[in-house]
mmCIF file of C-alpha atoms in Angstrom:
data_model
loop_
_atom_site.group_PDB
_atom_site.id
_atom_site.type_symbol
_atom_site.label_atom_id
_atom_site.label_comp_id
_atom_site.label_asym_id
_atom_site.label_seq_id
_atom_site.Cartn_x
_atom_site.Cartn_y
_atom_site.Cartn_z
ATOM 1 C CA MET A 1 0.000 0.000 0.000
ATOM 2 C CA SER A 2 1.368 3.427 -0.922
ATOM 3 C CA ASN A 3 2.424 5.791 1.863
ATOM 4 C CA ILE A 4 1.574 8.817 -0.301
ATOM 5 C CA ASN A 5 -1.530 10.539 1.016
ATOM 6 C CA LEU A 6 -1.658 13.494 -1.381
ATOM 7 C CA ILE A 7 0.092 14.765 -4.514
ATOM 8 C CA ILE A 8 0.133 18.551 -4.965
ATOM 9 C CA GLU A 9 1.349 20.107 -8.209
ATOM 10 C CA GLU A 10 2.600 23.679 -8.438
ATOM 11 C CA ARG A 11 -0.073 26.203 -9.398
ATOM 12 C CA PRO A 12 1.017 29.433 -11.146
ATOM 13 C CA ARG A 13 0.410 32.628 -9.221
ATOM 14 C CA ASN A 14 1.251 36.242 -10.065
ATOM 15 C CA ILE A 15 2.711 38.147 -7.095
ATOM 16 C CA GLY A 16 3.010 41.476 -8.856
ATOM 17 C CA ASN A 17 5.828 41.582 -11.377
ATOM 18 C CA PHE A 18 6.828 37.975 -10.801
ATOM 19 C CA MET A 19 5.262 34.552 -11.401
ATOM 20 C CA VAL A 20 5.642 31.805 -8.803
ATOM 21 C CA GLY A 21 4.531 28.206 -8.373
ATOM 22 C CA ARG A 22 2.305 27.853 -5.293
ATOM 23 C CA LEU A 23 2.486 24.614 -3.295
ATOM 24 C CA LEU A 24 0.883 25.473 0.042
ATOM 25 C CA PRO A 25 -1.762 26.153 1.187
ATOM 26 C CA PHE A 26 -3.846 23.687 -0.823
ATOM 27 C CA LYS A 27 -7.606 23.141 -0.647
ATOM 28 C CA ASP A 28 -7.138 19.602 0.689
ATOM 29 C CA LYS A 29 -4.112 20.366 2.872
ATOM 30 C CA ARG A 30 -3.723 23.737 4.552
ATOM 31 C CA LEU A 31 -0.564 22.943 6.535
ATOM 32 C CA VAL A 32 2.136 20.268 6.693
ATOM 33 C CA GLY A 33 3.337 20.325 10.281
ATOM 34 C CA PRO A 34 3.660 24.060 11.018
ATOM 35 C CA PHE A 35 4.463 24.890 7.345
ATOM 36 C CA ILE A 36 1.551 26.971 6.039
ATOM 37 C CA PHE A 37 2.822 28.565 2.826
ATOM 38 C CA ILE A 38 5.374 27.590 0.165
ATOM 39 C CA ASP A 39 6.087 29.364 -3.125
ATOM 40 C CA HIS A 40 8.615 28.162 -5.694
ATOM 41 C CA MET A 41 10.143 31.266 -7.281
ATOM 42 C CA GLY A 42 11.498 30.866 -10.803
ATOM 43 C CA PRO A 43 13.817 29.926 -12.282
ATOM 44 C CA ALA A 44 13.468 33.316 -13.943
ATOM 45 C CA GLU A 45 15.900 35.032 -16.281
ATOM 46 C CA MET A 46 15.591 38.758 -15.697
ATOM 47 C CA LYS A 47 16.789 41.383 -18.155
ATOM 48 C CA ALA A 48 18.828 44.387 -17.090
ATOM 49 C CA GLU A 49 15.699 46.511 -16.759
ATOM 50 C CA GLN A 50 13.794 43.812 -14.820
ATOM 51 C CA ASN A 51 14.072 43.611 -11.061
ATOM 52 C CA ILE A 52 12.249 42.001 -8.186
ATOM 53 C CA ASP A 53 10.681 44.874 -6.256
ATOM 54 C CA ILE A 54 8.321 43.809 -3.484
ATOM 55 C CA ALA A 55 7.485 46.995 -1.604
ATOM 56 C CA PRO A 56 7.069 47.083 2.185
ATOM 57 C CA HIS A 57 4.276 44.820 3.416
ATOM 58 C CA PRO A 58 3.288 43.480 6.861
ATOM 59 C CA HIS A 59 3.266 40.069 8.555
ATOM 60 C CA ILE A 60 1.969 38.690 11.845
ATOM 61 C CA GLY A 61 1.964 35.238 13.470
ATOM 62 C CA LEU A 62 4.615 33.528 11.362
ATOM 63 C CA SER A 63 8.272 33.138 10.477
ATOM 64 C CA THR A 64 9.398 33.549 6.866
ATOM 65 C CA LEU A 65 12.177 31.386 5.455
ATOM 66 C CA THR A 66 13.862 32.455 2.216
ATOM 67 C CA TYR A 67 16.196 29.959 0.541
ATOM 68 C CA LEU A 68 17.723 30.672 -2.873
ATOM 69 C CA PHE A 69 19.177 28.314 -5.481
ATOM 70 C CA GLU A 70 20.211 31.175 -7.779
ATOM 71 C CA GLY A 71 20.184 34.946 -7.564
ATOM 72 C CA ASN A 72 20.255 37.589 -4.852
ATOM 73 C CA ILE A 73 17.611 39.453 -2.849
ATOM 74 C CA MET A 74 18.074 42.441 -0.541
ATOM 75 C CA HIS A 75 15.909 42.156 2.572
ATOM 76 C CA ARG A 76 15.043 45.273 4.566
ATOM 77 C CA ASP A 77 12.707 45.321 7.555
ATOM 78 C CA SER A 78 11.255 47.566 10.241
ATOM 79 C CA LEU A 79 13.856 46.352 12.752
ATOM 80 C CA GLY A 80 16.439 48.194 10.661
ATOM 81 C CA THR A 81 17.832 44.987 9.142
ATOM 82 C CA GLU A 82 19.501 45.199 5.726
ATOM 83 C CA MET A 83 20.670 41.766 4.605
ATOM 84 C CA GLU A 84 21.411 40.436 1.142
ATOM 85 C CA ILE A 85 20.633 36.750 0.765
ATOM 86 C CA LYS A 86 22.669 34.646 -1.651
ATOM 87 C CA PRO A 87 22.274 31.015 -2.802
ATOM 88 C CA GLY A 88 22.543 28.463 0.014
ATOM 89 C CA GLN A 89 22.032 31.045 2.762
ATOM 90 C CA VAL A 90 18.942 31.410 4.974
ATOM 91 C CA ASN A 91 16.975 34.525 5.837
ATOM 92 C CA TRP A 92 14.632 33.767 8.753
ATOM 93 C CA MET A 93 12.315 36.578 9.820
ATOM 94 C CA THR A 94 9.913 36.083 12.718
ATOM 95 C CA ALA A 95 6.975 38.477 12.531
ATOM 96 C CA GLY A 96 5.393 37.782 15.921
ATOM 97 C CA LYS A 97 3.054 40.647 16.776
ATOM 98 C CA GLY A 98 3.994 42.550 13.634
ATOM 99 C CA ILE A 99 6.807 43.411 11.243
ATOM 100 C CA THR A 100 7.143 45.161 7.877
ATOM 101 C CA HIS A 101 9.690 44.249 5.211
ATOM 102 C CA SER A 102 10.620 44.704 1.561
ATOM 103 C CA GLU A 103 12.406 42.406 -0.885
ATOM 104 C CA ARG A 104 14.258 43.922 -3.815
ATOM 105 C CA ALA A 105 17.125 43.336 -6.209
ATOM 106 C CA PRO A 106 20.403 44.605 -4.695
ATOM 107 C CA ASP A 107 21.447 48.012 -6.030
ATOM 108 C CA TYR A 108 24.617 46.675 -7.682
ATOM 109 C CA LEU A 109 22.578 44.211 -9.773
ATOM 110 C CA ARG A 110 19.679 46.444 -10.773
ATOM 111 C CA HIS A 111 21.113 47.236 -14.226
ATOM 112 C CA SER A 112 22.486 43.774 -14.984
ATOM 113 C CA GLU A 113 21.007 40.584 -16.369
ATOM 114 C CA LYS A 114 20.266 38.243 -13.497
ATOM 115 C CA MET A 115 18.613 34.991 -12.390
ATOM 116 C CA LEU A 116 16.228 34.358 -9.525
ATOM 117 C CA HIS A 117 15.307 30.900 -8.264
ATOM 118 C CA GLY A 118 14.376 29.785 -4.775
ATOM 119 C CA LEU A 119 11.762 28.957 -2.169
ATOM 120 C CA GLN A 120 9.705 31.358 -0.074
ATOM 121 C CA ILE A 121 8.243 29.634 2.984
ATOM 122 C CA TRP A 122 6.043 30.598 5.918
ATOM 123 C CA VAL A 123 6.044 28.695 9.195
ATOM 124 C CA ALA A 124 3.109 29.351 11.546
ATOM 125 C CA LEU A 125 4.120 30.254 15.079
ATOM 126 C CA PRO A 126 2.761 28.325 18.076
ATOM 127 C CA LYS A 127 -0.019 30.183 19.880
ATOM 128 C CA ALA A 128 2.299 31.097 22.767
ATOM 129 C CA PHE A 129 4.643 32.920 20.362
ATOM 130 C CA GLU A 130 2.137 34.588 18.032
ATOM 131 C CA GLN A 131 2.494 37.920 19.829
ATOM 132 C CA MET A 132 6.236 37.766 20.481
ATOM 133 C CA GLU A 133 8.590 40.579 19.558
ATOM 134 C CA PRO A 134 9.726 40.373 15.911
ATOM 135 C CA SER A 135 13.272 39.246 15.074
ATOM 136 C CA PHE A 136 15.573 38.430 12.164
ATOM 137 C CA TYR A 137 18.285 35.800 11.710
ATOM 138 C CA HIS A 138 20.686 35.150 8.825
ATOM 139 C CA ALA A 139 22.637 31.911 8.355
ATOM 140 C CA ASP A 140 25.559 31.517 5.954
ATOM 141 C CA VAL A 141 26.107 28.350 3.931
ATOM 142 C CA GLU A 142 28.831 27.101 6.260
ATOM 143 C CA ASP A 143 26.553 27.542 9.303
ATOM 144 C CA LEU A 144 24.161 24.813 8.157
ATOM 145 C CA PRO A 145 24.831 21.154 9.058
ATOM 146 C CA GLN A 146 25.902 19.150 5.989
ATOM 147 C CA TRP A 147 26.804 15.474 5.655
ATOM 148 C CA GLU A 148 26.694 12.525 3.246
ATOM 149 C CA THR A 149 25.101 9.099 3.748
ATOM 150 C CA ASP A 150 25.047 6.256 1.190
ATOM 151 C CA GLY A 151 25.794 8.552 -1.741
ATOM 152 C CA VAL A 152 23.192 11.180 -0.815
ATOM 153 C CA SER A 153 24.263 14.609 0.424
ATOM 154 C CA TYR A 154 22.156 16.233 3.139
ATOM 155 C CA ARG A 155 21.829 19.824 4.313
ATOM 156 C CA LEU A 156 19.680 20.749 7.314
ATOM 157 C CA ILE A 157 18.313 24.200 6.573
ATOM 158 C CA ALA A 158 16.098 24.568 9.653
ATOM 159 C CA GLY A 159 15.044 22.525 12.664
ATOM 160 C CA LYS A 160 16.298 19.179 13.981
ATOM 161 C CA PHE A 161 16.965 15.902 12.180
ATOM 162 C CA MET A 162 18.744 12.868 13.631
ATOM 163 C CA ASP A 163 21.553 14.281 15.782
ATOM 164 C CA HIS A 164 21.844 17.461 13.708
ATOM 165 C CA GLU A 165 20.396 20.884 14.509
ATOM 166 C CA SER A 166 20.318 24.011 12.349
ATOM 167 C CA PRO A 167 21.233 27.306 14.049
ATOM 168 C CA VAL A 168 18.053 28.905 12.660
ATOM 169 C CA PRO A 169 15.911 29.774 15.746
ATOM 170 C CA VAL A 170 12.641 27.865 15.242
ATOM 171 C CA TYR A 171 9.765 27.851 17.727
ATOM 172 C CA SER A 172 8.258 24.380 17.334
ATOM 173 C CA PRO A 173 9.561 20.889 16.438
ATOM 174 C CA LEU A 174 10.182 20.948 12.663
ATOM 175 C CA TYR A 175 12.648 20.162 9.895
ATOM 176 C CA PHE A 176 13.488 21.559 6.482
ATOM 177 C CA LEU A 177 16.005 19.301 4.798
ATOM 178 C CA GLU A 178 17.773 19.242 1.417
ATOM 179 C CA LEU A 179 18.783 15.917 -0.198
ATOM 180 C CA LYS A 180 20.849 15.639 -3.394
ATOM 181 C CA SER A 181 21.900 12.515 -5.268
ATOM 182 C CA THR A 182 24.375 12.043 -8.107
ATOM 183 C CA ALA A 183 23.493 8.360 -8.675
ATOM 184 C CA LYS A 184 20.387 6.227 -8.199
ATOM 185 C CA GLN A 185 19.995 5.517 -4.502
ATOM 186 C CA THR A 186 17.373 4.124 -2.115
ATOM 187 C CA VAL A 187 16.647 6.411 0.828
ATOM 188 C CA LYS A 188 15.166 5.131 4.089
ATOM 189 C CA ILE A 189 14.514 8.275 6.049
ATOM 190 C CA GLY A 190 11.244 7.636 7.884
ATOM 191 C CA LYS A 191 12.632 6.466 11.217
ATOM 192 C CA ASP A 192 14.256 9.890 11.703
ATOM 193 C CA LEU A 193 11.224 12.002 10.755
ATOM 194 C CA TYR A 194 8.486 13.129 13.134
ATOM 195 C CA GLY A 195 5.051 14.665 12.872
ATOM 196 C CA GLU A 196 3.777 15.315 9.337
ATOM 197 C CA ALA A 197 6.096 15.139 6.317
ATOM 198 C CA GLY A 198 6.086 16.645 2.838
ATOM 199 C CA LEU A 199 8.557 15.967 0.036
ATOM 200 C CA TYR A 200 9.094 18.522 -2.748
ATOM 201 C CA ILE A 201 10.952 17.513 -5.920
ATOM 202 C CA LEU A 202 12.967 20.395 -7.340
ATOM 203 C CA GLU A 203 14.793 18.511 -10.097
ATOM 204 C CA GLY A 204 15.250 14.924 -11.191
ATOM 205 C CA SER A 205 12.795 12.263 -10.037
ATOM 206 C CA ILE A 206 12.016 9.729 -7.339
ATOM 207 C CA GLU A 207 10.386 6.306 -7.472
ATOM 208 C CA ASN A 208 7.897 4.978 -4.940
ATOM 209 C CA GLU A 209 5.629 1.927 -5.208
ATOM 210 C CA ASP A 210 6.430 1.489 -8.942
ATOM 211 C CA THR A 211 5.472 5.105 -9.669
ATOM 212 C CA THR A 212 7.849 7.844 -10.813
ATOM 213 C CA PHE A 213 7.358 11.413 -9.588
ATOM 214 C CA GLY A 214 9.066 14.412 -11.157
ATOM 215 C CA PRO A 215 9.796 18.117 -10.669
ATOM 216 C CA LYS A 216 7.268 20.562 -9.263
ATOM 217 C CA GLU A 217 5.390 17.880 -7.351
ATOM 218 C CA LEU A 218 4.845 17.886 -3.591
ATOM 219 C CA LEU A 219 4.099 14.543 -1.972
ATOM 220 C CA VAL A 220 2.491 14.412 1.478
ATOM 221 C CA ALA A 221 3.063 11.209 3.470
ATOM 222 C CA LYS A 222 0.346 9.265 5.262
ATOM 223 C CA ASP A 223 2.895 8.276 7.905
ATOM 224 C CA SER A 224 6.254 10.054 8.072
ATOM 225 C CA GLN A 225 7.759 7.007 9.809
ATOM 226 C CA LEU A 226 7.269 4.945 6.648
ATOM 227 C CA CYS A 227 9.059 7.273 4.213
ATOM 228 C CA GLU A 228 11.183 5.155 1.869
ATOM 229 C CA PHE A 229 11.846 5.819 -1.818
ATOM 230 C CA THR A 230 14.462 5.745 -4.570
ATOM 231 C CA MET A 231 16.191 8.925 -5.747
ATOM 232 C CA ASN A 232 17.260 8.794 -9.366
ATOM 233 C CA GLU A 233 20.539 10.340 -10.491
ATOM 234 C CA HIS A 234 20.927 14.126 -10.382
ATOM 235 C CA THR A 235 17.901 14.614 -8.151
ATOM 236 C CA SER A 236 17.307 17.378 -5.601
ATOM 237 C CA ILE A 237 14.452 17.120 -3.104
ATOM 238 C CA TYR A 238 13.335 18.983 0.010
ATOM 239 C CA PHE A 239 11.763 17.357 3.057
ATOM 240 C CA PHE A 240 9.773 19.597 5.365
ATOM 241 C CA GLY A 241 7.360 19.086 8.213
ATOM 242 C CA GLY A 242 7.189 18.495 11.921
ATOM 243 C CA GLU A 243 4.672 18.396 14.718
ATOM 244 C CA PRO A 244 1.309 19.903 13.689
ATOM 245 C CA LEU A 245 -0.006 22.812 15.726
ATOM 246 C CA PRO A 246 -2.984 21.866 17.931
ATOM 247 C CA GLU A 247 -5.152 24.850 16.927
ATOM 248 C CA GLN A 248 -6.593 25.841 13.550
ATOM 249 C CA ARG A 249 -4.749 28.586 11.680
ATOM 250 C CA PHE A 250 -6.445 31.359 9.731
ATOM 251 C CA ILE A 251 -4.659 33.073 6.879
ATOM 252 C CA TYR A 252 -5.494 36.346 5.161
ATOM 253 C CA TRP A 253 -3.023 38.010 2.789
ATOM 254 C CA ASN A 254 0.241 38.105 4.790
ATOM 255 C CA PHE A 255 -1.351 37.490 8.175
ATOM 256 C CA VAL A 256 -1.531 34.155 10.055
ATOM 257 C CA ALA A 257 -3.234 33.660 13.422
ATOM 258 C CA SER A 258 -5.056 31.141 15.608
ATOM 259 C CA ASP A 259 -7.627 33.834 16.445
ATOM 260 C CA TYR A 260 -9.185 35.677 13.514
ATOM 261 C CA ALA A 261 -9.586 38.764 15.684
ATOM 262 C CA LEU A 262 -5.796 39.215 15.476
ATOM 263 C CA ILE A 263 -6.047 39.276 11.689
ATOM 264 C CA GLU A 264 -8.874 41.814 11.756
ATOM 265 C CA GLN A 265 -6.782 44.049 14.012
ATOM 266 C CA ALA A 266 -3.735 43.644 11.746
ATOM 267 C CA LYS A 267 -5.827 44.601 8.707
ATOM 268 C CA LYS A 268 -7.010 47.760 10.445
ATOM 269 C CA ASP A 269 -3.526 48.617 11.707
ATOM 270 C CA TRP A 270 -2.057 48.280 8.206
ATOM 271 C CA GLN A 271 -4.803 50.409 6.666
ATOM 272 C CA ASP A 272 -4.193 53.047 9.347
ATOM 273 C CA GLN A 273 -0.410 52.748 8.797
ATOM 274 C CA LYS A 274 0.216 51.788 12.419
ATOM 275 C CA PHE A 275 2.696 49.037 11.588
ATOM 276 C CA PRO A 276 6.376 49.932 12.060
ATOM 277 C CA GLN A 277 7.986 51.277 8.888
ATOM 278 C CA VAL A 278 11.053 50.097 6.991
ATOM 279 C CA PRO A 279 13.742 52.804 7.361
ATOM 280 C CA GLY A 280 14.393 54.586 4.075
ATOM 281 C CA GLU A 281 11.332 53.108 2.332
ATOM 282 C CA THR A 282 8.279 55.212 1.444
ATOM 283 C CA GLU A 283 6.320 52.781 -0.762
ATOM 284 C CA PHE A 284 3.919 50.210 0.658
ATOM 285 C CA ILE A 285 1.549 47.537 -0.652
ATOM 286 C CA PRO A 286 -2.092 48.406 0.132
ATOM 287 C CA LEU A 287 -4.346 45.924 1.907
ATOM 288 C CA PRO A 288 -6.084 43.925 -0.843
ATOM 289 C CA PRO A 289 -9.870 44.277 -1.145
ATOM 290 C CA GLU A 290 -12.128 41.550 0.132
ATOM 291 C CA PRO A 291 -12.674 39.067 -2.731
ATOM 292 C CA ILE A 292 -16.256 38.604 -3.871
ATOM 293 C CA GLY A 293 -17.544 35.099 -3.280
ATOM 294 C CA LEU A 294 -14.716 33.955 -1.022
ATOM 295 C CA LYS A 295 -14.784 33.699 2.731
ATOM 296 C CA GLN A 296 -12.250 35.912 4.447
ATOM 297 C CA ARG A 297 -10.774 32.963 6.280
ATOM 298 C CA ASP A 298 -10.085 31.026 3.085
ATOM 299 C CA ARG A 299 -7.901 33.600 1.352
ATOM 300 C CA LYS A 300 -4.389 32.886 0.019
ATOM 301 C CA ASP A 301 -4.966 31.071 -3.286
ATOM 302 C CA ALA A 302 -5.445 27.632 -1.771
ATOM 303 C CA ASP A 303 -7.403 26.213 -4.709
#
């Protein structure tokens, strides 16, 4: 019997001047562990006059994880942080009770041809931390645990796995793990996973129960403890998941909360411009209008 509970394919979404492939949330699966939102950005070739320019916008109740395969993004936030993220590094921003940030092409690349390819991820905060003070953490490539087992290279981007722990400061039991193979190899990983587990195929393919799965597919396991599959040569996959949060999570635009009243207050605060501002930035993204025919609590392109 297959251990695959759900197969989710990327769905194209326009986030302004950039197209992404949305993986989570999905109508049949809102979260995997505490992971509530995943976008696959690119790969996009950008001309000299094209730049990623996401103006200041707010967040509450979550941590954002940015992980790039190619390209560069300059992060600025209302804490005064200015941090360029490069491939293999991690930008981890915890919104807590409220933070504002922008994401743009670095100044020195704005008039050059460039690539952008990566993952943008949101992790819902446990209820006890939803109203914590916001914070930001950056990890360099060499800060992340890396090892090789049976011909497969591993990198622990966030959380705990086996006896390894990423320095990224997470707030609930979770893992975000990169696996890369150069040759065909069977992987038995289930005994070291916990909670719910999702597997995203970036490139190459995997085989499970006589079925081959390829790029841009997200597989959700019925039982993380039973995860076993074959990675074909030149394959890159990402495991993510962890212990599910006990309460329901609501999501509206960039806001996540266990109590919808917190989202309503955040909406009002953003409209009234009461969120902290990003130093040196004057633009901002307006609160989107309520969509006709959709419940407020079901926003975020889950279908």
